[in-house]
């Protein structure tokens, strides 16, 4: 099962912590139809290269419109893109179709229009229910606006609604983080993403941190917030199925699960990343065997749109016109990624299955020794071929995964 990701690179304002490809603009300044045309041109070229109509066609279980703020996009144009994708790729009839939304561009009418366009899941960027925190995060909406957007989506009959919350803000108590998560869980949501604020280099926050001008949260309080949210949402029947994600059984985000399981995704749009297994047996640029290919598209919207007009479909590389980065991935590096991503999910990673898929042996003596040492410290649990991080040790997952490389 594979996925399709479509990137929409505009927002009404640039948040100071954001390191996504997103440009601040007014809604009316976006060429809605022109961007849809460009995505369709790229999709047609990528589909020809990926030979999606062959017997080996990738079945698509999820389509994700991310950004940026795709809820700014004219829903008719988004729907036109989706319809063309259905003609080009083997998209399952019951595929998950997600659109990321911001409260400033989502009301009942927009939610219904998105459903009419084919969406069956909306992911809404609430981020906080406290005015001073939203101001710190540079968000344009207020708490009432966020709650109204969530309620409007539910009332409009969107089959699946999720929202995002950020914790780990300066001076935030674990009780405050927990209360916000509980308020949202009580609003009838069956899926909630709770991210710890991270300060990325190159962002406004990153620059302020470098100069010592950014107030930072206390690390102990951040860890306690993580645990307080975990405890509260599990009590509400939302299972902590990935480090940052909670869902009622059956409401997990299929798109994200596919990513954490290491499945392929076709990335389309300005700045999008894609990853597919190499079925053509090509070697990498250095001559070594390439098991998979990751690529990235042009990151400036005008360039991206212009480049799709003369795009080639006989390769995915810097010569095709739209790709600006191609990386050949060996089986070993793909296995390391599967470990890193798989340890983030409650189900863990089936090392034997991953290795079998990639054609290598995962049980190197060194890795086995490391697994035993980590298991002794309660950092991982090994059940047959499955390796997972117990919930009590999720706070250390990044460190645990890096030791297994
Ligand atoms: S709304 Fe989201 S994508 Fe847009 S700037 Fe803010 S964090 Fe980035």
Short mmCIF file of C-alpha atoms and ligand atoms in Angstrom, two decimals:
data_model
loop_
_atom_site.label_atom_id
_atom_site.label_comp_id
_atom_site.label_asym_id
_atom_site.label_seq_id
_atom_site.Cartn_x
_atom_site.Cartn_y
_atom_site.Cartn_z
CA UNK A 1 0.00 0.00 0.00
CA UNK A 2 1.37 3.41 -0.92
CA UNK A 3 0.24 7.01 -0.35
CA UNK A 4 0.14 10.27 -2.24
CA UNK A 5 1.17 13.53 -0.59
CA UNK A 6 0.30 16.89 -2.20
CA UNK A 7 1.95 20.00 -0.82
CA UNK A 8 0.18 23.38 -0.83
CA UNK A 9 2.84 26.00 -0.04
CA UNK A 10 0.91 29.06 1.17
CA UNK A 11 -0.39 30.32 4.52
CA UNK A 12 -1.93 33.59 5.64
CA UNK A 13 1.13 34.23 7.85
CA UNK A 14 4.43 32.51 8.57
CA UNK A 15 4.58 31.08 12.10
CA UNK A 16 7.90 31.78 13.83
CA UNK A 17 8.56 28.09 14.63
CA UNK A 18 7.66 26.72 11.19
CA UNK A 19 10.28 25.04 9.00
CA UNK A 20 7.86 23.75 6.37
CA UNK A 21 7.83 25.11 2.84
CA UNK A 22 5.19 27.78 3.34
CA UNK A 23 4.95 31.38 2.14
CA UNK A 24 2.76 34.10 3.63
CA UNK A 25 0.19 35.45 1.20
CA UNK A 26 -3.39 36.67 0.83
CA UNK A 27 -5.89 34.11 -0.38
CA UNK A 28 -6.80 36.20 -3.43
CA UNK A 29 -3.15 36.40 -4.51
CA UNK A 30 -2.92 32.63 -5.02
CA UNK A 31 -3.36 31.30 -8.55
CA UNK A 32 -5.65 28.46 -7.44
CA UNK A 33 -6.26 27.00 -10.90
CA UNK A 34 -2.67 27.49 -12.02
CA UNK A 35 -1.35 25.55 -9.05
CA UNK A 36 -3.85 22.73 -9.64
CA UNK A 37 -2.76 22.58 -13.31
CA UNK A 38 0.88 22.30 -12.22
CA UNK A 39 0.14 19.47 -9.78
CA UNK A 40 -1.76 17.62 -12.50
CA UNK A 41 1.13 18.05 -14.96
CA UNK A 42 3.56 16.69 -12.38
CA UNK A 43 1.23 13.81 -11.44
CA UNK A 44 0.92 12.80 -15.09
CA UNK A 45 4.70 12.76 -15.52
CA UNK A 46 5.36 10.88 -12.25
CA UNK A 47 2.60 8.36 -13.05
CA UNK A 48 4.21 7.63 -16.44
CA UNK A 49 7.57 7.03 -14.79
CA UNK A 50 6.06 4.90 -12.00
CA UNK A 51 4.07 2.87 -14.57
CA UNK A 52 1.04 2.96 -12.33
CA UNK A 53 -1.16 1.09 -14.80
CA UNK A 54 1.07 -2.01 -14.90
CA UNK A 55 0.36 -5.26 -13.07
CA UNK A 56 2.77 -4.11 -10.39
CA UNK A 57 0.73 -0.94 -9.77
CA UNK A 58 1.03 0.60 -6.34
CA UNK A 59 -2.32 0.55 -4.58
CA UNK A 60 -2.95 3.90 -2.95
CA UNK A 61 -4.60 3.79 0.47
CA UNK A 62 -4.24 7.45 1.38
CA UNK A 63 -4.09 10.87 -0.24
CA UNK A 64 -2.93 13.73 1.98
CA UNK A 65 -3.18 17.42 1.13
CA UNK A 66 -0.66 19.05 3.47
CA UNK A 67 1.09 22.36 3.71
CA UNK A 68 1.12 25.16 4.18
CA UNK A 69 -2.62 25.62 4.51
CA UNK A 70 -4.52 23.58 1.89
CA UNK A 71 -7.85 24.78 3.34
CA UNK A 72 -7.00 28.11 1.63
CA UNK A 73 -7.16 26.38 -1.75
CA UNK A 74 -10.38 26.70 -3.71
CA UNK A 75 -12.05 23.34 -2.91
CA UNK A 76 -13.09 22.98 -6.57
CA UNK A 77 -9.44 23.06 -7.62
CA UNK A 78 -8.47 20.62 -4.89
CA UNK A 79 -11.30 18.36 -6.11
CA UNK A 80 -10.11 18.66 -9.71
CA UNK A 81 -6.64 17.48 -8.65
CA UNK A 82 -8.12 14.57 -6.70
CA UNK A 83 -10.25 13.50 -9.63
CA UNK A 84 -7.24 13.49 -11.97
CA UNK A 85 -5.21 11.49 -9.43
CA UNK A 86 -7.97 8.88 -9.38
CA UNK A 87 -7.52 8.52 -13.12
CA UNK A 88 -3.75 8.20 -12.89
CA UNK A 89 -3.19 6.05 -9.79
CA UNK A 90 -4.88 2.96 -8.34
CA UNK A 91 -6.56 4.82 -5.46
CA UNK A 92 -8.70 2.53 -3.29
CA UNK A 93 -12.41 3.30 -3.18
CA UNK A 94 -12.25 3.70 0.60
CA UNK A 95 -8.91 5.53 0.66
CA UNK A 96 -8.33 8.07 3.42
CA UNK A 97 -8.40 11.57 1.88
CA UNK A 98 -7.07 14.16 4.35
CA UNK A 99 -6.92 17.94 4.07
CA UNK A 100 -4.94 20.01 6.58
CA UNK A 101 -6.90 23.08 7.66
CA UNK A 102 -6.34 26.17 9.75
CA UNK A 103 -9.15 27.67 11.84
CA UNK A 104 -8.87 30.96 9.89
CA UNK A 105 -9.88 29.20 6.67
CA UNK A 106 -12.39 26.64 7.90
CA UNK A 107 -16.09 27.04 8.62
CA UNK A 108 -19.10 24.82 8.00
CA UNK A 109 -19.42 25.79 4.32
CA UNK A 110 -15.74 25.17 3.62
CA UNK A 111 -15.88 21.82 5.46
CA UNK A 112 -18.88 20.73 3.33
CA UNK A 113 -17.17 21.93 0.15
CA UNK A 114 -14.09 19.88 1.01
CA UNK A 115 -16.23 16.79 1.59
CA UNK A 116 -17.98 17.43 -1.75
CA UNK A 117 -14.52 17.63 -3.33
CA UNK A 118 -13.72 14.15 -2.00
CA UNK A 119 -12.13 14.69 1.42
CA UNK A 120 -13.17 12.36 4.22
CA UNK A 121 -10.76 13.53 6.92
CA UNK A 122 -9.83 17.04 8.10
CA UNK A 123 -6.84 17.78 10.29
CA UNK A 124 -7.25 21.16 11.99
CA UNK A 125 -4.36 23.21 13.41
CA UNK A 126 -5.71 24.29 16.80
CA UNK A 127 -2.23 24.30 18.46
CA UNK A 128 -3.46 25.90 21.70
CA UNK A 129 -6.62 26.95 23.51
CA UNK A 130 -4.88 29.83 25.33
CA UNK A 131 -4.73 33.28 23.79
CA UNK A 132 -1.25 34.15 25.12
CA UNK A 133 0.16 30.85 23.80
CA UNK A 134 -1.37 31.40 20.37
CA UNK A 135 0.18 34.86 20.32
CA UNK A 136 3.61 33.42 21.27
CA UNK A 137 3.22 30.87 18.43
CA UNK A 138 2.36 33.65 15.98
CA UNK A 139 -1.01 32.13 15.13
CA UNK A 140 -3.79 34.25 13.62
CA UNK A 141 -6.74 32.54 15.31
CA UNK A 142 -7.98 32.73 18.89
CA UNK A 143 -9.16 29.85 21.11
CA UNK A 144 -12.84 30.44 20.26
CA UNK A 145 -12.03 30.39 16.54
CA UNK A 146 -10.21 27.06 16.88
CA UNK A 147 -13.07 25.48 18.81
CA UNK A 148 -15.60 26.86 16.33
CA UNK A 149 -13.66 25.35 13.41
CA UNK A 150 -13.53 21.93 15.08
CA UNK A 151 -17.25 22.08 15.92
CA UNK A 152 -18.12 23.22 12.37
CA UNK A 153 -16.22 20.29 10.85
CA UNK A 154 -17.96 17.79 13.12
CA UNK A 155 -21.38 19.35 12.53
CA UNK A 156 -20.81 19.42 8.78
CA UNK A 157 -20.58 15.63 8.90
CA UNK A 158 -16.91 15.25 7.99
CA UNK A 159 -16.38 11.52 8.61
CA UNK A 160 -13.10 11.93 10.49
CA UNK A 161 -11.83 15.06 12.23
CA UNK A 162 -8.50 15.48 13.97
CA UNK A 163 -6.78 18.44 15.56
CA UNK A 164 -3.22 19.38 16.53
CA UNK A 165 -2.05 20.67 19.87
CA UNK A 166 1.43 21.96 20.73
CA UNK A 167 2.82 21.55 24.24
CA UNK A 168 6.14 22.39 25.85
CA UNK A 169 5.61 26.16 25.73
CA UNK A 170 7.45 28.51 28.11
CA UNK A 171 5.84 28.62 31.57
CA UNK A 172 3.26 26.00 30.58
CA UNK A 173 2.36 23.64 33.40
CA UNK A 174 1.63 19.95 32.81
CA UNK A 175 -1.87 20.60 34.16
CA UNK A 176 -2.49 23.23 31.50
CA UNK A 177 -1.30 20.90 28.71
CA UNK A 178 -3.49 18.12 30.09
CA UNK A 179 -6.56 20.39 30.43
CA UNK A 180 -6.31 21.54 26.82
CA UNK A 181 -6.00 17.96 25.54
CA UNK A 182 -9.00 16.94 27.64
CA UNK A 183 -11.10 19.86 26.40
CA UNK A 184 -10.46 18.83 22.81
CA UNK A 185 -11.07 15.15 23.52
CA UNK A 186 -14.41 16.13 25.07
CA UNK A 187 -15.39 17.96 21.87
CA UNK A 188 -16.04 14.62 20.19
CA UNK A 189 -12.72 14.21 18.38
CA UNK A 190 -11.59 10.66 17.73
CA UNK A 191 -8.04 11.64 16.78
CA UNK A 192 -5.66 14.12 18.36
CA UNK A 193 -2.03 14.99 17.56
CA UNK A 194 -0.01 16.46 20.44
CA UNK A 195 3.41 17.75 19.39
CA UNK A 196 6.15 19.03 21.59
CA UNK A 197 7.35 22.44 20.40
CA UNK A 198 10.74 21.99 18.76
CA UNK A 199 12.98 24.88 17.80
CA UNK A 200 14.38 24.33 14.31
CA UNK A 201 17.41 26.14 12.91
CA UNK A 202 16.56 28.62 10.17
CA UNK A 203 13.21 29.58 11.70
CA UNK A 204 12.51 32.88 13.48
CA UNK A 205 12.50 31.00 16.80
CA UNK A 206 15.76 29.31 15.83
CA UNK A 207 17.39 32.70 15.24
CA UNK A 208 16.07 34.11 18.52
CA UNK A 209 17.28 31.02 20.39
CA UNK A 210 20.76 31.40 18.87
CA UNK A 211 20.91 34.94 20.25
CA UNK A 212 19.57 33.84 23.64
CA UNK A 213 16.39 35.86 23.15
CA UNK A 214 13.82 33.06 23.14
CA UNK A 215 12.13 32.06 26.39
CA UNK A 216 12.35 28.29 26.67
CA UNK A 217 10.27 25.72 28.53
CA UNK A 218 11.67 23.80 31.47
CA UNK A 219 12.67 20.29 30.26
CA UNK A 220 11.18 18.59 33.30
CA UNK A 221 7.85 20.35 32.79
CA UNK A 222 7.84 19.30 29.12
CA UNK A 223 8.36 15.63 30.04
CA UNK A 224 5.64 15.89 32.70
CA UNK A 225 3.28 17.46 30.14
CA UNK A 226 3.88 14.55 27.77
CA UNK A 227 2.99 12.09 30.53
CA UNK A 228 -0.02 14.13 31.74
CA UNK A 229 -1.49 14.25 28.21
CA UNK A 230 -0.86 10.52 27.77
CA UNK A 231 -2.64 9.68 30.98
CA UNK A 232 -5.63 11.99 30.30
CA UNK A 233 -6.24 10.94 26.70
CA UNK A 234 -5.89 7.23 27.39
CA UNK A 235 -8.57 7.77 30.06
CA UNK A 236 -10.77 9.31 27.34
CA UNK A 237 -10.40 6.16 25.25
CA UNK A 238 -7.89 7.67 22.83
CA UNK A 239 -5.06 5.18 22.41
CA UNK A 240 -1.52 6.55 22.34
CA UNK A 241 -0.61 4.78 19.08
CA UNK A 242 2.36 6.95 18.09
CA UNK A 243 4.57 9.22 20.18
CA UNK A 244 2.62 12.33 19.13
CA UNK A 245 -0.73 10.79 18.17
CA UNK A 246 -3.83 9.47 19.89
CA UNK A 247 -6.90 7.83 18.37
CA UNK A 248 -10.00 5.86 19.20
CA UNK A 249 -9.54 2.31 17.86
CA UNK A 250 -9.97 2.34 14.08
CA UNK A 251 -9.47 6.11 13.80
CA UNK A 252 -5.69 6.11 13.48
CA UNK A 253 -4.34 8.25 10.62
CA UNK A 254 -3.67 5.78 7.84
CA UNK A 255 -1.42 8.21 6.03
CA UNK A 256 0.90 8.67 8.98
CA UNK A 257 0.86 4.99 9.89
CA UNK A 258 1.97 4.16 6.35
CA UNK A 259 4.86 6.63 6.69
CA UNK A 260 5.97 5.19 10.05
CA UNK A 261 5.79 1.68 8.62
CA UNK A 262 8.14 2.69 5.80
CA UNK A 263 5.63 2.46 2.94
CA UNK A 264 6.10 4.34 -0.31
CA UNK A 265 4.65 7.81 -0.89
CA UNK A 266 4.46 9.76 -4.11
CA UNK A 267 5.17 13.41 -3.27
CA UNK A 268 3.64 16.06 -5.53
CA UNK A 269 3.76 19.85 -5.40
CA UNK A 270 6.15 22.61 -4.50
CA UNK A 271 8.76 21.43 -1.97
CA UNK A 272 7.22 17.94 -1.64
CA UNK A 273 9.32 14.90 -0.77
CA UNK A 274 8.59 11.51 -2.30
CA UNK A 275 9.94 8.03 -1.71
CA UNK A 276 9.50 4.91 -3.82
CA UNK A 277 11.22 1.54 -4.00
CA UNK A 278 13.43 1.19 -7.02
CA UNK A 279 11.73 -1.41 -9.20
CA UNK A 280 13.91 -0.79 -12.22
CA UNK A 281 17.08 -2.18 -10.71
CA UNK A 282 18.98 1.03 -11.44
CA UNK A 283 22.17 1.72 -9.59
CA UNK A 284 22.61 4.81 -7.51
CA UNK A 285 24.64 7.75 -8.75
CA UNK A 286 27.75 6.32 -7.05
CA UNK A 287 27.25 3.00 -8.85
CA UNK A 288 26.05 1.10 -5.78
CA UNK A 289 22.78 -0.81 -5.78
CA UNK A 290 19.84 1.46 -5.05
CA UNK A 291 16.91 -0.10 -3.19
CA UNK A 292 14.85 3.05 -2.95
CA UNK A 293 14.77 6.62 -4.17
CA UNK A 294 13.87 9.75 -2.25
CA UNK A 295 13.39 13.04 -4.02
CA UNK A 296 12.43 16.62 -3.37
CA UNK A 297 10.69 19.10 -5.66
CA UNK A 298 11.56 22.74 -6.34
CA UNK A 299 10.77 24.83 -3.26
CA UNK A 300 9.83 28.19 -4.83
CA UNK A 301 6.19 28.13 -6.03
CA UNK A 302 6.79 30.14 -9.23
CA UNK A 303 9.75 27.93 -10.18
CA UNK A 304 7.82 24.78 -9.41
CA UNK A 305 4.83 25.78 -11.54
CA UNK A 306 7.05 26.88 -14.46
CA UNK A 307 9.18 23.73 -14.30
CA UNK A 308 6.17 21.41 -14.55
CA UNK A 309 5.52 22.83 -18.04
CA UNK A 310 8.61 21.18 -19.47
CA UNK A 311 8.86 18.24 -17.09
CA UNK A 312 10.28 14.93 -18.30
CA UNK A 313 8.74 11.63 -17.29
CA UNK A 314 11.60 9.22 -18.01
CA UNK A 315 13.35 9.61 -14.67
CA UNK A 316 13.17 10.98 -11.17
CA UNK A 317 16.31 13.04 -10.85
CA UNK A 318 17.66 16.57 -11.11
CA UNK A 319 17.32 16.33 -14.90
CA UNK A 320 13.54 15.88 -14.96
CA UNK A 321 12.94 19.60 -14.45
CA UNK A 322 11.03 19.57 -11.15
CA UNK A 323 13.23 17.45 -8.86
CA UNK A 324 15.95 19.41 -7.08
CA UNK A 325 17.29 16.55 -4.96
CA UNK A 326 17.47 12.79 -5.55
CA UNK A 327 18.88 10.44 -2.96
CA UNK A 328 19.55 6.75 -3.61
CA UNK A 329 18.81 4.63 -0.58
CA UNK A 330 20.56 1.35 0.16
CA UNK A 331 18.84 -1.54 1.95
CA UNK A 332 20.87 -0.79 5.07
CA UNK A 333 19.82 2.85 5.20
CA UNK A 334 16.18 1.89 4.59
CA UNK A 335 16.36 -0.62 7.44
CA UNK A 336 17.76 2.07 9.74
CA UNK A 337 14.87 4.35 8.77
CA UNK A 338 12.34 1.59 9.42
CA UNK A 339 13.80 1.12 12.90
CA UNK A 340 13.78 4.84 13.61
CA UNK A 341 10.18 5.33 12.41
CA UNK A 342 8.83 1.97 13.61
CA UNK A 343 9.96 2.57 17.18
CA UNK A 344 7.72 5.67 17.26
CA UNK A 345 4.56 3.56 16.96
CA UNK A 346 3.05 1.40 19.68
CA UNK A 347 3.02 -1.67 17.43
CA UNK A 348 6.79 -1.38 16.97
CA UNK A 349 8.81 -2.66 14.04
CA UNK A 350 8.89 -6.23 12.76
CA UNK A 351 12.60 -6.47 12.00
CA UNK A 352 12.44 -9.83 10.27
CA UNK A 353 9.67 -8.68 7.93
CA UNK A 354 11.42 -5.39 7.20
CA UNK A 355 14.71 -7.13 6.51
CA UNK A 356 13.06 -9.78 4.35
CA UNK A 357 11.42 -7.03 2.32
CA UNK A 358 14.78 -5.29 1.93
CA UNK A 359 16.82 -8.46 1.37
CA UNK A 360 19.27 -8.13 4.27
CA UNK A 361 19.99 -9.67 7.66
CA UNK A 362 18.88 -7.38 10.54
CA UNK A 363 20.37 -9.55 13.31
CA UNK A 364 23.96 -8.40 13.21
CA UNK A 365 25.87 -9.42 16.38
CA UNK A 366 26.32 -5.77 17.29
CA UNK A 367 22.61 -4.97 16.94
CA UNK A 368 21.67 -8.05 18.97
CA UNK A 369 24.03 -6.98 21.77
CA UNK A 370 22.55 -3.46 21.73
CA UNK A 371 18.97 -4.82 21.83
CA UNK A 372 19.81 -6.97 24.86
CA UNK A 373 21.40 -4.01 26.66
CA UNK A 374 18.44 -1.73 25.86
CA UNK A 375 15.95 -4.40 26.93
CA UNK A 376 17.71 -4.76 30.28
CA UNK A 377 17.24 -1.03 30.89
CA UNK A 378 13.55 -1.18 29.90
CA UNK A 379 14.10 0.94 26.80
CA UNK A 380 12.85 -1.70 24.34
CA UNK A 381 10.83 -4.89 24.42
CA UNK A 382 11.56 -7.72 22.00
CA UNK A 383 8.70 -10.09 21.23
CA UNK A 384 9.90 -12.57 18.62
CA UNK A 385 10.92 -10.47 15.64
CA UNK A 386 9.04 -7.37 16.81
CA UNK A 387 10.90 -4.62 18.58
CA UNK A 388 8.96 -1.88 20.31
CA UNK A 389 9.44 0.86 22.86
CA UNK A 390 7.20 0.49 25.95
CA UNK A 391 5.12 3.60 26.67
CA UNK A 392 7.07 4.33 29.84
CA UNK A 393 10.23 4.74 27.73
CA UNK A 394 8.79 6.75 24.84
CA UNK A 395 10.48 9.90 26.05
CA UNK A 396 13.83 8.26 25.16
CA UNK A 397 12.82 6.89 21.76
CA UNK A 398 15.16 9.04 19.64
CA UNK A 399 18.15 8.03 21.72
CA UNK A 400 17.06 4.36 21.67
CA UNK A 401 16.65 4.34 17.88
CA UNK A 402 20.03 5.98 17.31
CA UNK A 403 21.73 3.23 19.31
CA UNK A 404 20.22 0.59 17.03
CA UNK A 405 21.68 2.11 13.86
S1 LIG B 1 0.17 27.55 9.50
FE1 LIG B 1 1.40 25.65 9.63
S2 LIG B 1 2.47 25.50 7.66
FE2 LIG B 1 1.66 27.60 7.85
S3 LIG B 1 3.37 28.79 8.66
FE3 LIG B 1 2.13 28.12 10.41
S4 LIG B 1 3.04 26.14 11.08
FE4 LIG B 1 3.83 26.61 9.03
#
